[in-house]
mmCIF file of C-alpha atoms in Angstrom:
data_model
loop_
_atom_site.group_PDB
_atom_site.id
_atom_site.type_symbol
_atom_site.label_atom_id
_atom_site.label_comp_id
_atom_site.label_asym_id
_atom_site.label_seq_id
_atom_site.Cartn_x
_atom_site.Cartn_y
_atom_site.Cartn_z
ATOM 1 C CA UNK D 12 226.409 -77.251 95.606
ATOM 2 C CA UNK D 13 226.600 -81.284 94.549
ATOM 3 C CA UNK D 14 228.639 -81.274 91.646
ATOM 4 C CA UNK D 15 229.527 -83.644 88.358
ATOM 5 C CA UNK D 16 232.230 -84.488 86.501
ATOM 6 C CA UNK D 17 232.640 -86.501 83.191
ATOM 7 C CA UNK D 18 235.249 -87.189 81.494
ATOM 8 C CA UNK D 19 236.967 -89.883 79.688
ATOM 9 C CA UNK D 20 240.540 -88.564 81.590
ATOM 10 C CA UNK D 21 241.648 -91.509 83.610
ATOM 11 C CA UNK D 22 241.521 -90.657 87.354
ATOM 12 C CA UNK D 23 243.059 -92.746 89.801
ATOM 13 C CA UNK D 24 244.407 -91.093 92.431
ATOM 14 C CA UNK D 25 242.521 -87.654 93.374
ATOM 15 C CA UNK D 26 246.201 -86.256 94.280
ATOM 16 C CA UNK D 27 247.739 -86.227 91.145
ATOM 17 C CA UNK D 28 248.037 -83.688 88.462
ATOM 18 C CA UNK D 29 245.835 -82.394 85.306
ATOM 19 C CA UNK D 30 243.315 -80.598 84.139
ATOM 20 C CA UNK D 31 240.166 -82.302 85.227
ATOM 21 C CA UNK D 32 241.692 -83.344 88.321
ATOM 22 C CA UNK D 33 242.809 -80.253 88.863
ATOM 23 C CA UNK D 34 239.318 -78.433 88.178
ATOM 24 C CA UNK D 35 237.575 -80.862 90.636
ATOM 25 C CA UNK D 36 239.978 -80.455 93.371
ATOM 26 C CA UNK D 37 239.374 -76.656 93.089
ATOM 27 C CA UNK D 38 235.585 -77.294 93.432
ATOM 28 C CA UNK D 39 236.257 -79.173 96.859
ATOM 29 C CA UNK D 40 238.526 -76.929 98.277
ATOM 30 C CA UNK D 41 235.344 -74.443 98.224
ATOM 31 C CA UNK D 42 233.546 -76.815 100.059
ATOM 32 C CA UNK D 43 230.906 -78.577 97.362
ATOM 33 C CA UNK D 44 230.818 -81.890 97.345
ATOM 34 C CA UNK D 45 232.288 -83.259 94.255
ATOM 35 C CA UNK D 46 231.392 -86.324 92.006
ATOM 36 C CA UNK D 47 233.168 -87.568 88.487
ATOM 37 C CA UNK D 48 232.856 -90.105 86.688
ATOM 38 C CA UNK D 49 236.038 -91.799 84.889
ATOM 39 C CA UNK D 50 236.864 -94.937 82.830
ATOM 40 C CA UNK D 51 239.187 -97.610 84.223
ATOM 41 C CA UNK D 52 240.822 -99.545 81.592
ATOM 42 C CA UNK D 53 243.018 -101.587 83.408
ATOM 43 C CA UNK D 54 241.074 -102.933 86.282
ATOM 44 C CA UNK D 55 238.854 -105.910 87.025
ATOM 45 C CA UNK D 56 235.411 -104.020 88.023
ATOM 46 C CA UNK D 57 233.775 -100.748 88.895
ATOM 47 C CA UNK D 58 234.792 -99.271 92.340
ATOM 48 C CA UNK D 59 234.749 -95.842 94.155
ATOM 49 C CA UNK D 60 236.999 -94.016 95.293
ATOM 50 C CA UNK D 61 236.131 -91.350 98.414
ATOM 51 C CA UNK D 62 238.586 -88.905 99.793
ATOM 52 C CA UNK D 63 236.868 -85.959 102.288
ATOM 53 C CA UNK D 64 234.380 -84.348 99.671
ATOM 54 C CA UNK D 65 235.807 -85.930 96.370
ATOM 55 C CA UNK D 66 234.448 -89.455 94.855
ATOM 56 C CA UNK D 67 235.311 -90.580 91.953
ATOM 57 C CA UNK D 68 233.370 -93.434 89.927
ATOM 58 C CA UNK D 69 236.269 -95.879 88.371
ATOM 59 C CA UNK D 70 233.569 -97.264 85.346
ATOM 60 C CA UNK D 71 234.856 -100.333 83.906
ATOM 61 C CA UNK D 72 234.272 -99.809 80.325
ATOM 62 C CA UNK D 73 235.792 -99.370 76.715
ATOM 63 C CA UNK D 74 237.586 -96.400 75.571
ATOM 64 C CA UNK D 75 238.409 -94.996 72.302
ATOM 65 C CA UNK D 76 241.661 -93.325 73.555
ATOM 66 C CA UNK D 77 244.423 -95.175 72.126
ATOM 67 C CA UNK D 78 242.265 -97.686 70.033
ATOM 68 C CA UNK D 79 243.179 -98.725 66.352
ATOM 69 C CA UNK D 80 240.837 -99.642 63.514
ATOM 70 C CA UNK D 81 237.545 -97.817 62.688
ATOM 71 C CA UNK D 82 235.455 -100.499 63.810
ATOM 72 C CA UNK D 83 236.532 -101.298 67.437
ATOM 73 C CA UNK D 84 236.911 -97.204 68.131
ATOM 74 C CA UNK D 85 233.607 -96.567 67.279
ATOM 75 C CA UNK D 86 231.907 -98.875 68.976
ATOM 76 C CA UNK D 87 234.103 -98.081 71.703
ATOM 77 C CA UNK D 88 232.654 -94.090 71.634
ATOM 78 C CA UNK D 89 229.090 -95.296 70.507
ATOM 79 C CA UNK D 90 228.749 -97.087 74.448
ATOM 80 C CA UNK D 91 230.138 -94.468 76.088
ATOM 81 C CA UNK D 92 227.595 -92.497 77.049
ATOM 82 C CA UNK D 93 224.945 -95.332 78.140
ATOM 83 C CA UNK D 94 228.315 -97.205 79.922
ATOM 84 C CA UNK D 95 228.130 -93.599 82.102
ATOM 85 C CA UNK D 96 224.613 -93.257 82.518
ATOM 86 C CA UNK D 97 223.965 -96.582 83.991
ATOM 87 C CA UNK D 98 227.129 -96.205 86.375
ATOM 88 C CA UNK D 99 225.269 -92.826 87.475
ATOM 89 C CA UNK D 100 222.168 -95.060 88.186
ATOM 90 C CA UNK D 101 223.698 -97.261 89.822
ATOM 91 C CA UNK D 102 226.033 -95.762 91.672
ATOM 92 C CA UNK D 103 224.798 -91.977 92.863
ATOM 93 C CA UNK D 104 221.509 -92.438 92.385
ATOM 94 C CA UNK D 105 220.311 -90.974 95.590
ATOM 95 C CA UNK D 106 222.867 -87.786 94.834
ATOM 96 C CA UNK D 107 220.829 -84.541 93.180
ATOM 97 C CA UNK D 108 223.027 -83.096 91.040
ATOM 98 C CA UNK D 109 223.502 -78.950 90.709
ATOM 99 C CA UNK D 110 226.088 -78.749 88.667
ATOM 100 C CA UNK D 111 227.238 -80.906 85.360
ATOM 101 C CA UNK D 112 230.101 -80.352 83.605
ATOM 102 C CA UNK D 113 231.977 -82.490 80.599
ATOM 103 C CA UNK D 114 233.849 -82.245 77.856
ATOM 104 C CA UNK D 115 233.770 -83.198 74.184
ATOM 105 C CA UNK D 116 234.933 -85.274 72.611
ATOM 106 C CA UNK D 117 233.134 -87.670 72.859
ATOM 107 C CA UNK D 118 229.668 -86.171 72.305
ATOM 108 C CA UNK D 119 228.070 -89.667 73.178
ATOM 109 C CA UNK D 120 228.204 -88.101 76.905
ATOM 110 C CA UNK D 121 224.515 -86.732 75.598
ATOM 111 C CA UNK D 122 222.750 -89.835 77.033
ATOM 112 C CA UNK D 123 224.148 -89.348 80.638
ATOM 113 C CA UNK D 124 223.734 -85.386 80.600
ATOM 114 C CA UNK D 125 220.458 -85.923 79.417
ATOM 115 C CA UNK D 126 219.335 -87.959 81.888
ATOM 116 C CA UNK D 127 221.037 -85.636 84.179
ATOM 117 C CA UNK D 128 219.056 -82.525 83.092
ATOM 118 C CA UNK D 129 215.583 -84.961 83.213
ATOM 119 C CA UNK D 130 216.252 -86.181 86.411
ATOM 120 C CA UNK D 131 218.155 -83.295 88.300
ATOM 121 C CA UNK D 132 217.887 -80.500 86.320
ATOM 122 C CA UNK D 133 220.990 -79.893 86.711
ATOM 123 C CA UNK D 134 223.114 -76.909 85.129
ATOM 124 C CA UNK D 135 225.147 -78.343 82.189
ATOM 125 C CA UNK D 136 228.496 -76.907 81.165
ATOM 126 C CA UNK D 137 230.325 -78.619 77.898
ATOM 127 C CA UNK D 138 234.199 -77.599 77.783
ATOM 128 C CA UNK D 139 234.259 -77.530 74.362
ATOM 129 C CA UNK D 140 237.850 -79.251 74.265
ATOM 130 C CA UNK D 141 237.309 -80.553 70.201
ATOM 131 C CA UNK D 142 234.433 -80.186 67.681
ATOM 132 C CA UNK D 143 233.459 -83.029 66.807
ATOM 133 C CA UNK D 144 232.261 -84.485 63.995
ATOM 134 C CA UNK D 145 234.092 -81.793 61.571
ATOM 135 C CA UNK D 146 237.245 -83.045 63.070
ATOM 136 C CA UNK D 147 236.862 -86.356 61.613
ATOM 137 C CA UNK D 148 236.069 -84.707 58.438
ATOM 138 C CA UNK D 149 238.874 -82.437 57.950
ATOM 139 C CA UNK D 150 240.738 -85.402 58.337
ATOM 140 C CA UNK D 151 239.458 -87.576 55.545
ATOM 141 C CA UNK D 152 237.930 -89.935 58.220
ATOM 142 C CA UNK D 153 233.997 -89.207 57.929
ATOM 143 C CA UNK D 154 232.153 -88.204 54.598
ATOM 144 C CA UNK D 155 229.570 -85.639 54.246
ATOM 145 C CA UNK D 156 227.910 -86.933 51.065
ATOM 146 C CA UNK D 157 226.439 -90.477 49.903
ATOM 147 C CA UNK D 158 226.052 -93.707 51.694
ATOM 148 C CA UNK D 159 229.555 -93.082 53.852
ATOM 149 C CA UNK D 160 227.824 -89.874 55.136
ATOM 150 C CA UNK D 161 225.018 -91.595 57.495
ATOM 151 C CA UNK D 162 227.524 -92.091 60.413
ATOM 152 C CA UNK D 163 228.509 -88.295 59.970
ATOM 153 C CA UNK D 164 224.362 -87.500 59.579
ATOM 154 C CA UNK D 165 224.103 -89.414 63.124
ATOM 155 C CA UNK D 166 227.069 -87.754 65.255
ATOM 156 C CA UNK D 167 226.324 -84.195 63.306
ATOM 157 C CA UNK D 168 222.818 -84.401 64.831
ATOM 158 C CA UNK D 169 223.784 -85.851 68.526
ATOM 159 C CA UNK D 170 226.308 -82.927 68.370
ATOM 160 C CA UNK D 171 223.456 -80.313 67.919
ATOM 161 C CA UNK D 172 221.639 -81.985 70.438
ATOM 162 C CA UNK D 173 224.641 -82.019 72.850
ATOM 163 C CA UNK D 174 224.876 -77.903 72.354
ATOM 164 C CA UNK D 175 221.231 -77.491 72.906
ATOM 165 C CA UNK D 176 221.276 -79.323 76.384
ATOM 166 C CA UNK D 177 224.217 -77.502 77.914
ATOM 167 C CA UNK D 178 223.372 -74.160 79.762
ATOM 168 C CA UNK D 179 227.307 -72.945 78.552
ATOM 169 C CA UNK D 180 229.808 -74.114 76.663
ATOM 170 C CA UNK D 181 233.236 -73.235 77.849
ATOM 171 C CA UNK D 182 235.325 -72.197 74.559
ATOM 172 C CA UNK D 183 239.392 -72.909 75.095
ATOM 173 C CA UNK D 184 240.410 -70.207 72.977
ATOM 174 C CA UNK D 185 238.368 -66.790 71.131
ATOM 175 C CA UNK D 186 239.174 -68.481 67.744
ATOM 176 C CA UNK D 187 236.823 -71.417 69.173
ATOM 177 C CA UNK D 188 234.577 -68.854 70.288
ATOM 178 C CA UNK D 189 234.227 -67.434 66.941
ATOM 179 C CA UNK D 190 234.219 -70.252 65.306
ATOM 180 C CA UNK D 191 231.408 -71.970 66.602
ATOM 181 C CA UNK D 192 229.193 -68.192 66.567
ATOM 182 C CA UNK D 193 230.126 -68.551 62.750
ATOM 183 C CA UNK D 194 229.286 -72.221 62.352
ATOM 184 C CA UNK D 195 225.890 -72.613 64.836
ATOM 185 C CA UNK D 196 223.733 -69.764 64.503
ATOM 186 C CA UNK D 197 220.992 -71.575 66.219
ATOM 187 C CA UNK D 198 223.489 -71.183 69.718
ATOM 188 C CA UNK D 199 222.700 -68.254 71.795
ATOM 189 C CA UNK D 200 226.087 -65.884 72.097
ATOM 190 C CA UNK D 201 224.882 -65.380 75.963
ATOM 191 C CA UNK D 202 225.669 -69.347 75.768
ATOM 192 C CA UNK D 203 228.457 -69.203 74.564
ATOM 193 C CA UNK D 204 232.281 -68.580 76.750
ATOM 194 C CA UNK D 205 236.220 -68.094 77.011
ATOM 195 C CA UNK D 206 237.485 -71.182 78.988
ATOM 196 C CA UNK D 207 240.815 -71.262 78.653
ATOM 197 C CA UNK D 208 242.336 -74.845 79.444
ATOM 198 C CA UNK D 209 244.569 -74.399 82.694
ATOM 199 C CA UNK D 210 246.236 -76.033 85.732
ATOM 200 C CA UNK D 211 247.062 -75.766 89.068
ATOM 201 C CA UNK D 212 250.791 -75.328 88.265
ATOM 202 C CA UNK D 213 253.470 -76.910 90.294
ATOM 203 C CA UNK D 214 257.555 -75.740 90.517
ATOM 204 C CA UNK D 215 259.045 -78.156 89.211
ATOM 205 C CA UNK D 216 262.259 -76.524 88.718
ATOM 206 C CA UNK D 217 265.186 -78.438 88.400
ATOM 207 C CA UNK D 218 269.002 -78.382 89.383
ATOM 208 C CA UNK D 219 271.686 -78.750 86.236
ATOM 209 C CA UNK D 220 272.522 -82.232 88.580
ATOM 210 C CA UNK D 221 268.814 -83.539 88.487
ATOM 211 C CA UNK D 222 268.707 -82.408 84.575
ATOM 212 C CA UNK D 223 271.653 -84.667 83.773
ATOM 213 C CA UNK D 224 270.168 -87.240 86.145
ATOM 214 C CA UNK D 225 266.842 -87.357 84.151
ATOM 215 C CA UNK D 226 268.406 -86.977 80.686
ATOM 216 C CA UNK D 227 270.507 -90.110 82.015
ATOM 217 C CA UNK D 228 267.546 -91.947 82.487
ATOM 218 C CA UNK D 229 265.743 -91.711 79.519
ATOM 219 C CA UNK D 230 268.705 -92.240 77.257
ATOM 220 C CA UNK D 231 268.501 -88.543 76.073
ATOM 221 C CA UNK D 232 271.336 -86.614 75.157
ATOM 222 C CA UNK D 233 273.438 -84.387 77.976
ATOM 223 C CA UNK D 234 275.172 -82.289 74.975
ATOM 224 C CA UNK D 235 272.181 -81.847 72.594
ATOM 225 C CA UNK D 236 269.238 -79.068 72.600
ATOM 226 C CA UNK D 237 266.094 -81.009 73.140
ATOM 227 C CA UNK D 238 263.296 -81.067 71.723
ATOM 228 C CA UNK D 239 259.847 -82.764 72.998
ATOM 229 C CA UNK D 240 256.385 -83.189 72.069
ATOM 230 C CA UNK D 241 254.478 -85.122 74.630
ATOM 231 C CA UNK D 242 250.847 -85.881 73.970
ATOM 232 C CA UNK D 243 248.446 -87.597 71.626
ATOM 233 C CA UNK D 244 250.340 -89.621 68.883
ATOM 234 C CA UNK D 245 246.904 -89.800 67.076
ATOM 235 C CA UNK D 246 245.510 -88.317 63.021
ATOM 236 C CA UNK D 247 245.120 -84.728 65.087
ATOM 237 C CA UNK D 248 248.917 -84.693 64.681
ATOM 238 C CA UNK D 249 249.900 -86.419 61.488
ATOM 239 C CA UNK D 250 252.404 -88.310 61.943
ATOM 240 C CA UNK D 251 254.237 -88.862 58.393
ATOM 241 C CA UNK D 252 254.649 -85.286 58.536
ATOM 242 C CA UNK D 253 256.640 -85.198 61.550
ATOM 243 C CA UNK D 254 258.486 -87.993 60.596
ATOM 244 C CA UNK D 255 259.419 -85.690 57.195
ATOM 245 C CA UNK D 256 260.391 -82.707 59.448
ATOM 246 C CA UNK D 257 262.802 -85.414 61.731
ATOM 247 C CA UNK D 258 264.232 -86.635 58.686
ATOM 248 C CA UNK D 259 265.367 -83.126 57.484
ATOM 249 C CA UNK D 260 267.173 -82.200 60.588
ATOM 250 C CA UNK D 261 268.919 -85.473 61.170
ATOM 251 C CA UNK D 262 271.888 -84.645 59.931
ATOM 252 C CA UNK D 263 272.099 -81.267 62.781
ATOM 253 C CA UNK D 264 274.748 -82.706 65.289
ATOM 254 C CA UNK D 265 273.190 -80.225 67.742
ATOM 255 C CA UNK D 266 269.731 -81.458 67.736
ATOM 256 C CA UNK D 267 267.691 -84.500 69.849
ATOM 257 C CA UNK D 268 263.989 -84.997 69.294
ATOM 258 C CA UNK D 269 262.428 -86.817 72.193
ATOM 259 C CA UNK D 270 258.389 -87.729 71.679
ATOM 260 C CA UNK D 271 256.385 -89.486 74.191
ATOM 261 C CA UNK D 272 252.783 -90.447 74.641
ATOM 262 C CA UNK D 273 250.084 -93.037 72.899
ATOM 263 C CA UNK D 274 247.219 -93.051 70.376
ATOM 264 C CA UNK D 275 246.292 -94.996 67.156
ATOM 265 C CA UNK D 276 249.580 -93.755 65.328
ATOM 266 C CA UNK D 277 252.181 -94.589 67.973
ATOM 267 C CA UNK D 278 253.213 -98.240 65.888
ATOM 268 C CA UNK D 279 253.816 -95.678 62.613
ATOM 269 C CA UNK D 280 256.508 -93.850 64.358
ATOM 270 C CA UNK D 281 257.727 -97.113 65.872
ATOM 271 C CA UNK D 282 258.249 -98.708 62.248
ATOM 272 C CA UNK D 283 260.126 -95.282 61.272
ATOM 273 C CA UNK D 284 262.639 -95.660 64.331
ATOM 274 C CA UNK D 285 263.209 -99.465 64.063
ATOM 275 C CA UNK D 286 263.404 -99.252 60.132
ATOM 276 C CA UNK D 287 265.753 -95.728 59.889
ATOM 277 C CA UNK D 288 267.384 -95.658 63.269
ATOM 278 C CA UNK D 289 267.810 -92.113 63.685
ATOM 279 C CA UNK D 290 270.150 -91.170 66.072
ATOM 280 C CA UNK D 291 268.618 -88.241 66.823
ATOM 281 C CA UNK D 292 265.251 -89.808 67.899
ATOM 282 C CA UNK D 293 263.878 -91.369 70.569
ATOM 283 C CA UNK D 294 260.305 -92.393 71.497
ATOM 284 C CA UNK D 295 258.600 -93.446 74.701
ATOM 285 C CA UNK D 296 255.280 -94.508 75.581
ATOM 286 C CA UNK D 297 252.845 -92.673 78.269
ATOM 287 C CA UNK D 298 253.998 -92.026 81.528
ATOM 288 C CA UNK D 299 252.654 -91.302 84.900
ATOM 289 C CA UNK D 300 251.951 -87.595 85.064
ATOM 290 C CA UNK D 301 255.020 -86.739 87.487
ATOM 291 C CA UNK D 302 257.353 -88.789 85.799
ATOM 292 C CA UNK D 303 256.057 -86.764 82.866
ATOM 293 C CA UNK D 304 256.750 -83.069 83.988
ATOM 294 C CA UNK D 305 260.078 -83.997 85.400
ATOM 295 C CA UNK D 306 261.224 -84.724 82.200
ATOM 296 C CA UNK D 307 259.309 -82.058 80.290
ATOM 297 C CA UNK D 308 261.429 -79.847 82.508
ATOM 298 C CA UNK D 309 264.546 -81.091 81.880
ATOM 299 C CA UNK D 310 264.500 -80.840 78.216
ATOM 300 C CA UNK D 311 264.638 -77.155 76.068
ATOM 301 C CA UNK D 312 261.638 -76.922 73.760
ATOM 302 C CA UNK D 313 257.910 -77.926 73.574
ATOM 303 C CA UNK D 314 256.540 -78.876 70.145
ATOM 304 C CA UNK D 315 252.708 -78.790 68.990
ATOM 305 C CA UNK D 316 251.864 -80.287 66.239
ATOM 306 C CA UNK D 317 248.304 -80.276 64.093
ATOM 307 C CA UNK D 318 247.474 -81.134 61.083
ATOM 308 C CA UNK D 319 247.149 -78.504 58.271
ATOM 309 C CA UNK D 320 243.956 -79.671 56.999
ATOM 310 C CA UNK D 321 242.017 -78.769 59.892
ATOM 311 C CA UNK D 322 238.869 -76.244 59.645
ATOM 312 C CA UNK D 323 238.217 -76.255 63.722
ATOM 313 C CA UNK D 324 240.584 -74.120 65.868
ATOM 314 C CA UNK D 325 242.197 -76.753 67.763
ATOM 315 C CA UNK D 326 244.134 -75.621 70.980
ATOM 316 C CA UNK D 327 245.915 -78.380 72.895
ATOM 317 C CA UNK D 328 246.467 -78.695 76.550
ATOM 318 C CA UNK D 329 249.886 -79.776 76.056
ATOM 319 C CA UNK D 330 250.730 -76.483 76.128
ATOM 320 C CA UNK D 331 250.347 -76.231 79.680
ATOM 321 C CA UNK D 332 252.906 -78.695 80.588
ATOM 322 C CA UNK D 333 255.668 -76.949 78.426
ATOM 323 C CA UNK D 334 254.409 -73.339 79.785
ATOM 324 C CA UNK D 335 255.016 -74.646 83.337
ATOM 325 C CA UNK D 336 258.443 -76.163 82.894
ATOM 326 C CA UNK D 337 259.005 -72.579 81.562
ATOM 327 C CA UNK D 338 259.925 -74.106 77.816
ATOM 328 C CA UNK D 339 259.815 -71.990 74.951
ATOM 329 C CA UNK D 340 256.910 -73.768 71.972
ATOM 330 C CA UNK D 341 257.484 -74.389 68.535
ATOM 331 C CA UNK D 342 253.560 -74.421 67.423
ATOM 332 C CA UNK D 343 253.577 -76.495 63.608
ATOM 333 C CA UNK D 344 250.051 -76.064 63.206
ATOM 334 C CA UNK D 345 246.763 -75.434 60.371
ATOM 335 C CA UNK D 346 246.334 -71.588 59.663
ATOM 336 C CA UNK D 347 242.650 -71.607 61.820
ATOM 337 C CA UNK D 348 244.407 -72.328 65.118
ATOM 338 C CA UNK D 349 245.157 -69.754 67.293
ATOM 339 C CA UNK D 350 247.433 -71.459 69.579
ATOM 340 C CA UNK D 351 250.521 -69.888 67.576
ATOM 341 C CA UNK D 352 249.293 -66.807 68.080
ATOM 342 C CA UNK D 353 249.005 -67.313 71.839
ATOM 343 C CA UNK D 354 252.338 -68.023 72.137
ATOM 344 C CA UNK D 355 253.878 -65.526 69.959
ATOM 345 C CA UNK D 356 252.250 -62.513 71.722
ATOM 346 C CA UNK D 357 252.808 -64.136 74.515
ATOM 347 C CA UNK D 358 256.495 -63.652 73.841
ATOM 348 C CA UNK D 359 257.113 -67.415 74.535
ATOM 349 C CA UNK D 360 257.194 -69.307 71.422
ATOM 350 C CA UNK D 361 257.417 -69.083 67.648
ATOM 351 C CA UNK D 362 254.597 -70.401 64.863
ATOM 352 C CA UNK D 363 255.016 -72.335 61.575
ATOM 353 C CA UNK D 364 252.607 -73.941 58.901
ATOM 354 C CA UNK D 365 252.389 -77.521 58.800
ATOM 355 C CA UNK D 366 252.222 -78.119 55.698
ATOM 356 C CA UNK D 367 255.929 -76.813 55.323
ATOM 357 C CA UNK D 368 258.963 -79.383 56.769
ATOM 358 C CA UNK D 369 261.331 -77.088 55.656
#
């Protein structure tokens, strides 16, 4: 079977670990010919990476992840689907795909999926990682009425077409699945199923000496309980709320907070640290996956933050990095996400509301 993954996650090395990289290796391990289209934001030109029965198209294309400014981010998001379609035509024109799988966001991948559905009659599988544009409405980034609603209505039409063209929609959690059934009555219940986030687990057990070495490397105290947040630092995480939480515990000599990642709100955290010089906080930029996983394993508690205004049930995949490292987790979320329920029912952490800093 010829399998194609469309993703905004950058795949520069087939051996790297991650949700989508592990998934394509799983298909390849079962003897399928696996292809992927992935953006390249650093390279000079589009190119192919080949290894055994895996072929990755590294597509030189603007992407929206980490871009600040609504206009720039909007233009990048709009261009993605058409650029992916062009790349598939040029580089995979002679390949007939049996299965195409892809994730939201963005819904603008619809253009590439529609092309493959029409050209190859491929089975199309949507991995629902976010519900857009409702997430943007929740955070006040889009309006549903008046002149400003034109953008929302455009993306809403595209979202419905995307769901309609997909043969299956895999939801990250039971709350995700229920939300889709309740708010999209035109969708057949048989089309919607559970597809939890998953990775190929690596053993990253550290000795005490290794833990101390990693903490010293990143200027993390060796004598404090280290709470770590790793991942996107954008609007969904409600960075002002995180800053207020950090202020509340500044006087506690037992704790230290490590924040790692990238996103549109990274400069807000950077400004807070530069201006207030909190002694119990360290902010680090995005780093290679292997380094990130080992650094997480040298910490004590994983953190998850979701803005309390969300009406859609998010389920952040960063939970996987924490559980792989055997860390307990604190999920500070909106009331509709069930990630806190999963954590508490699994006995590896606690949940709290993301509208109460105390």
